[in-house]
């Protein structure tokens, strides 16, 4: 069998260690996972009830057009229903974009390090990848502009950026969009949008009317706490959505997921409360870093990237033995850092105490 040559250079996505595996390996009774930027408070009670109510319908295919969810998201975001594209998580929307716009004759521009699925899917499509290093954790938008040519079809801006948590300010994004050629699709990935508190973070949806080459990604996996159900979506010009929609698999979001997402939108108080608690949790980590003089990136997401000035796997394994799963920076392009998901106040306090002991030993 002749496998695509570009696939041979790729590795499947490596998730964090499962909780049960860590318990067994280190003989632990309690393990806390702070590795995948999941919501430590779960999901809305309304979403849970919607899931239960849908269980009698499991033998029936879902609505392939996500009509009811489409109506609610359109109303929530403030766009027309035909300006939405739904995916099995925003990861699949990334895949759809790459499938529709990239080929061996095309190239795509992105920051590095950033969310790895942009590059992963571009490699599968055989496109040329043009990466621009972050500067102090931020996108170097001016340098990204210089990488664009007539064969560039997609440019990615992850804001807040994963894994740094940094964001592109409003005026910076406006200046950037005004300079990007119209033949280039600018994908602004806002997976952590609901956690953002920065006053100069841009409201991107109103920009769609001026920039038909703009697409915004959002998800129900983070602040809404529905990561297991996989619902993400893209927001863009209706003509663009219509053209790339054929690259979407049929029935790609389950009926249970659609029902839960609709219910989650009906409980904005839950999301707001999670965002407030996340802000407080970040302050716990900021204080820890300042007390121990550790460098870190201020984050607009539900995670923080901290520099421990040593091999990140060493710190990662020390935490693992204590029952805390985090993300080693070796897998993220930051070999001396850890990315830690913000947990509950108690979880944050516990892991901070363990980290203090490790740093001060």
XYZ file of C-alpha atoms in Angstrom:
361
model
C 0.000 0.000 0.000
C 1.215 3.479 -0.864
C 0.571 5.803 2.065
C 0.745 9.554 1.483
C 4.397 10.472 1.944
C 3.574 13.444 4.172
C 1.740 11.219 6.647
C 4.939 9.310 7.367
C 6.458 12.392 8.999
C 3.497 12.938 11.332
C 2.618 11.463 14.700
C -0.939 10.990 15.966
C -2.067 13.519 18.567
C -0.686 12.555 21.982
C -3.161 13.448 24.749
C -2.158 13.743 28.383
C -1.882 10.567 30.450
C -5.280 9.152 31.478
C -6.139 9.515 35.174
C -6.633 5.777 35.696
C -3.249 4.994 34.163
C -1.501 7.443 36.495
C -3.310 6.031 39.527
C -2.159 2.525 38.667
C 1.415 3.486 37.761
C 2.098 5.440 40.956
C -0.317 3.648 43.309
C -2.359 6.783 43.894
C -5.964 7.140 45.010
C -6.340 10.765 43.934
C -5.205 12.199 40.609
C -5.996 15.678 39.285
C -5.748 16.387 35.564
C -4.709 19.939 34.706
C -3.292 19.163 31.274
C -5.941 19.686 28.596
C -7.504 23.063 29.445
C -10.810 21.475 30.424
C -13.343 23.282 32.604
C -12.762 22.091 36.210
C -16.371 22.960 37.058
C -17.864 20.655 34.446
C -20.862 21.851 32.452
C -24.201 23.503 33.109
C -26.924 21.498 34.867
C -29.165 22.428 31.952
C -26.766 20.736 29.560
C -26.706 17.596 31.705
C -30.494 17.426 31.677
C -30.579 17.930 27.911
C -28.216 14.974 27.527
C -30.488 12.754 29.620
C -33.546 13.870 27.669
C -31.872 12.882 24.403
C -30.915 9.339 25.369
C -34.126 7.816 24.017
C -33.196 9.100 20.535
C -29.815 7.404 20.141
C -31.020 5.143 17.317
C -31.829 8.176 15.164
C -29.244 10.065 13.106
C -28.651 13.656 14.165
C -29.721 16.633 12.084
C -26.811 16.946 9.669
C -27.409 20.680 9.304
C -27.604 21.256 13.094
C -30.677 23.399 12.455
C -31.832 23.999 16.033
C -28.305 24.570 17.291
C -27.625 26.786 14.267
C -30.567 29.002 15.149
C -29.468 29.394 18.753
C -25.790 30.022 17.977
C -26.691 32.551 15.284
C -28.848 34.417 17.796
C -26.160 34.171 20.504
C -23.325 35.388 18.270
C -25.362 37.888 16.264
C -24.988 36.517 12.730
C -27.172 34.927 10.073
C -27.679 31.175 10.192
C -25.931 30.691 6.858
C -22.766 32.259 8.289
C -22.047 29.240 10.518
C -20.171 25.992 9.953
C -20.326 23.292 12.653
C -17.659 20.719 13.396
C -16.824 17.831 15.660
C -14.953 20.291 17.847
C -13.259 23.329 16.310
C -10.468 20.863 15.416
C -12.683 19.506 12.656
C -13.420 23.006 11.383
C -9.645 23.449 11.080
C -9.539 20.193 9.121
C -12.386 21.332 6.851
C -10.620 24.624 6.118
C -7.395 22.825 5.230
C -9.200 20.247 3.127
C -11.015 22.977 1.198
C -8.221 25.517 0.691
C -4.835 23.799 0.888
C -2.948 21.661 -1.635
C 0.670 20.953 -2.655
C 0.605 24.114 -4.791
C -0.463 26.332 -1.886
C 1.072 27.602 1.335
C -0.217 28.583 4.759
C 1.168 31.019 7.333
C 1.053 30.565 11.106
C 2.861 31.451 14.314
C 5.086 29.016 16.171
C 4.499 27.687 18.757
C 0.727 27.716 18.406
C -2.156 25.242 18.235
C -0.569 22.266 16.437
C -3.583 21.168 14.407
C -3.097 23.996 11.903
C 0.259 22.581 10.865
C -0.794 18.941 11.227
C -3.692 19.273 8.787
C -1.713 21.450 6.395
C 0.979 18.773 6.200
C -1.643 16.145 5.379
C -2.839 18.302 2.473
C 0.737 18.603 1.212
C 0.827 22.394 1.542
C 3.927 24.420 2.326
C 3.973 25.622 5.940
C 5.427 29.049 6.676
C 5.974 29.525 10.407
C 6.813 32.794 12.158
C 8.247 32.575 15.707
C 6.389 34.293 18.515
C 7.989 37.396 20.008
C 7.712 37.407 23.814
C 4.815 34.987 23.428
C 2.934 37.202 20.946
C 2.144 36.766 17.256
C 4.581 38.695 15.072
C 1.904 39.952 12.699
C 4.222 42.215 10.704
C 6.541 39.318 9.954
C 3.590 37.081 9.093
C 2.549 39.603 6.451
C 5.937 39.259 4.761
C 5.386 35.499 4.333
C 2.278 35.969 2.198
C 2.490 35.546 -1.575
C 0.114 34.740 -4.437
C 0.017 31.055 -3.367
C -0.928 31.726 0.252
C -4.493 30.635 0.958
C -4.817 30.461 4.767
C -3.276 32.424 7.620
C -3.903 31.408 11.247
C -4.155 33.689 14.280
C -4.776 31.917 17.584
C -5.958 34.459 20.150
C -5.692 33.778 23.020
C -2.777 31.720 21.763
C -2.310 28.157 22.897
C 0.105 27.550 24.660
C 1.076 31.085 25.766
C -2.343 32.560 26.602
C -1.367 35.853 24.951
C -3.762 37.730 22.660
C -3.809 40.070 19.684
C -5.013 43.532 20.674
C -7.885 45.222 18.850
C -5.901 47.850 16.958
C -3.185 45.356 16.054
C -5.756 43.033 14.493
C -7.489 45.855 12.625
C -4.202 47.086 11.172
C -3.263 43.538 10.219
C -6.556 42.701 8.503
C -6.363 45.888 6.451
C -3.035 44.691 4.995
C -3.815 41.028 4.296
C -4.568 40.402 0.587
C -8.180 39.462 -0.117
C -7.234 36.067 -1.558
C -5.947 34.937 1.860
C -8.376 33.544 4.428
C -7.516 34.827 7.919
C -8.668 32.323 10.547
C -8.947 33.869 14.014
C -9.174 30.997 16.483
C -11.030 32.123 19.621
C -11.377 28.802 21.453
C -10.866 30.585 24.784
C -13.048 33.592 23.940
C -15.362 33.203 26.949
C -12.426 33.441 29.376
C -11.018 36.694 27.989
C -11.161 39.728 30.307
C -8.757 42.124 28.523
C -10.530 45.370 27.640
C -8.665 45.772 24.336
C -9.485 42.279 23.092
C -11.171 42.728 19.691
C -14.808 41.889 19.084
C -14.296 40.114 15.792
C -17.834 39.233 14.691
C -18.688 42.827 13.615
C -15.562 42.768 11.416
C -17.067 40.088 9.162
C -19.046 42.675 7.201
C -15.831 44.455 6.184
C -13.620 41.385 5.735
C -15.140 38.571 3.653
C -11.784 36.792 3.989
C -12.137 36.475 7.782
C -13.264 33.350 9.654
C -13.681 33.053 13.423
C -13.493 29.757 15.315
C -15.178 29.073 18.648
C -15.995 25.977 20.678
C -18.185 24.478 23.384
C -15.231 22.451 24.713
C -13.678 25.030 27.043
C -15.782 27.426 29.116
C -19.007 25.533 28.350
C -17.459 22.323 29.680
C -18.598 20.038 26.837
C -15.203 18.800 25.642
C -16.340 15.151 25.558
C -19.190 15.940 23.167
C -17.090 17.785 20.554
C -18.955 20.808 19.216
C -17.128 23.687 17.589
C -18.055 26.169 14.904
C -16.743 28.651 12.394
C -18.286 32.056 11.669
C -17.709 33.591 8.251
C -19.148 35.140 5.114
C -22.111 33.058 3.886
C -20.582 32.595 0.436
C -17.383 31.190 1.941
C -19.337 28.841 4.214
C -21.384 27.606 1.254
C -18.255 26.870 -0.768
C -16.374 24.903 1.898
C -19.408 23.142 3.423
C -19.023 20.125 1.059
C -15.742 19.293 2.845
C -17.709 18.660 6.037
C -18.637 15.058 6.826
C -22.381 14.316 7.126
C -23.803 13.954 10.649
C -20.522 15.257 12.097
C -22.047 16.524 15.357
C -24.154 14.083 17.387
C -27.724 14.766 18.438
C -26.673 14.514 22.104
C -23.949 17.104 21.528
C -26.321 19.440 19.701
C -28.895 19.218 22.491
C -26.297 19.846 25.190
C -24.839 22.841 23.342
C -28.274 24.411 22.924
C -28.952 24.007 26.639
C -25.507 25.377 27.522
C -26.321 28.578 25.646
C -29.407 28.933 27.838
C -27.241 29.176 30.964
C -24.937 32.184 30.474
C -24.652 32.592 34.242
C -22.717 29.318 34.457
C -20.176 30.444 31.851
C -19.817 33.850 33.494
C -19.211 32.221 36.877
C -16.570 29.907 35.396
C -14.834 32.871 33.798
C -14.781 34.774 37.099
C -13.359 31.785 38.960
C -10.751 31.311 36.238
C -9.610 34.908 36.664
C -9.208 34.319 40.409
C -7.334 31.079 39.740
C -4.895 32.818 37.430
C -4.162 35.301 40.213
C -3.156 32.377 42.449
C -0.573 31.312 39.869
C 0.591 34.863 39.208
C 1.254 35.357 42.915
C 3.129 32.055 43.097
C 5.336 33.026 40.145
C 6.031 36.481 41.551
C 6.872 35.088 44.991
C 9.373 32.612 43.523
C 10.570 34.957 40.764
C 9.463 32.606 37.980
C 8.834 33.953 34.495
C 5.361 33.398 33.046
C 2.981 34.679 30.400
C -0.095 36.614 31.492
C -2.966 34.555 30.149
C -6.392 35.288 28.728
C -7.171 31.574 28.608
C -7.827 28.985 31.325
C -4.180 27.946 31.530
C -0.794 29.423 32.311
C 2.659 28.800 30.831
C 5.430 28.998 33.453
C 9.189 28.839 32.939
C 10.915 26.652 35.551
C 14.381 27.100 33.998
C 14.947 23.344 33.764
C 13.859 20.463 31.574
C 10.085 20.573 31.671
C 9.835 16.771 31.697
C 11.649 16.783 35.041
C 9.021 19.040 36.613
C 6.225 17.205 34.786
C 7.311 13.839 36.212
C 7.717 15.229 39.722
C 4.110 16.432 39.615
C 2.917 13.174 38.078
C 4.268 11.198 41.027
C 2.244 13.460 43.306
C -0.929 12.877 41.311
C -1.023 16.022 39.146
C -1.112 15.724 35.368
C -0.001 18.874 33.510
C 1.443 19.517 30.047
C 5.179 19.381 29.526
C 6.540 22.233 27.469
C 8.712 19.794 25.510
C 5.619 18.921 23.492
C 4.684 22.571 23.013
C 7.872 24.243 21.844
C 8.804 25.518 25.308
C 11.278 22.950 26.694
C 11.710 24.587 30.130
C 8.055 25.471 30.694
C 4.921 23.772 31.963
C 1.425 24.591 30.752
C -0.946 24.200 33.672
C -4.716 24.333 33.333
C -6.340 26.569 35.938
C -8.291 24.303 38.284
C -10.529 24.964 41.249
C -9.205 27.183 44.026
C -8.331 24.063 46.056
C -6.607 22.301 43.143
C -4.575 25.409 42.360
C -3.480 25.775 45.983
C -2.447 22.108 46.174
C -0.359 22.089 43.004
C 1.253 25.400 43.922
C 2.411 23.949 47.260
C 3.939 20.947 45.481
C 5.645 23.229 42.970
C 7.022 25.407 45.788
C 8.637 22.389 47.374
C 10.126 21.337 44.046
C 11.484 24.772 43.158
C 12.912 25.489 46.611
C 14.497 22.089 47.251
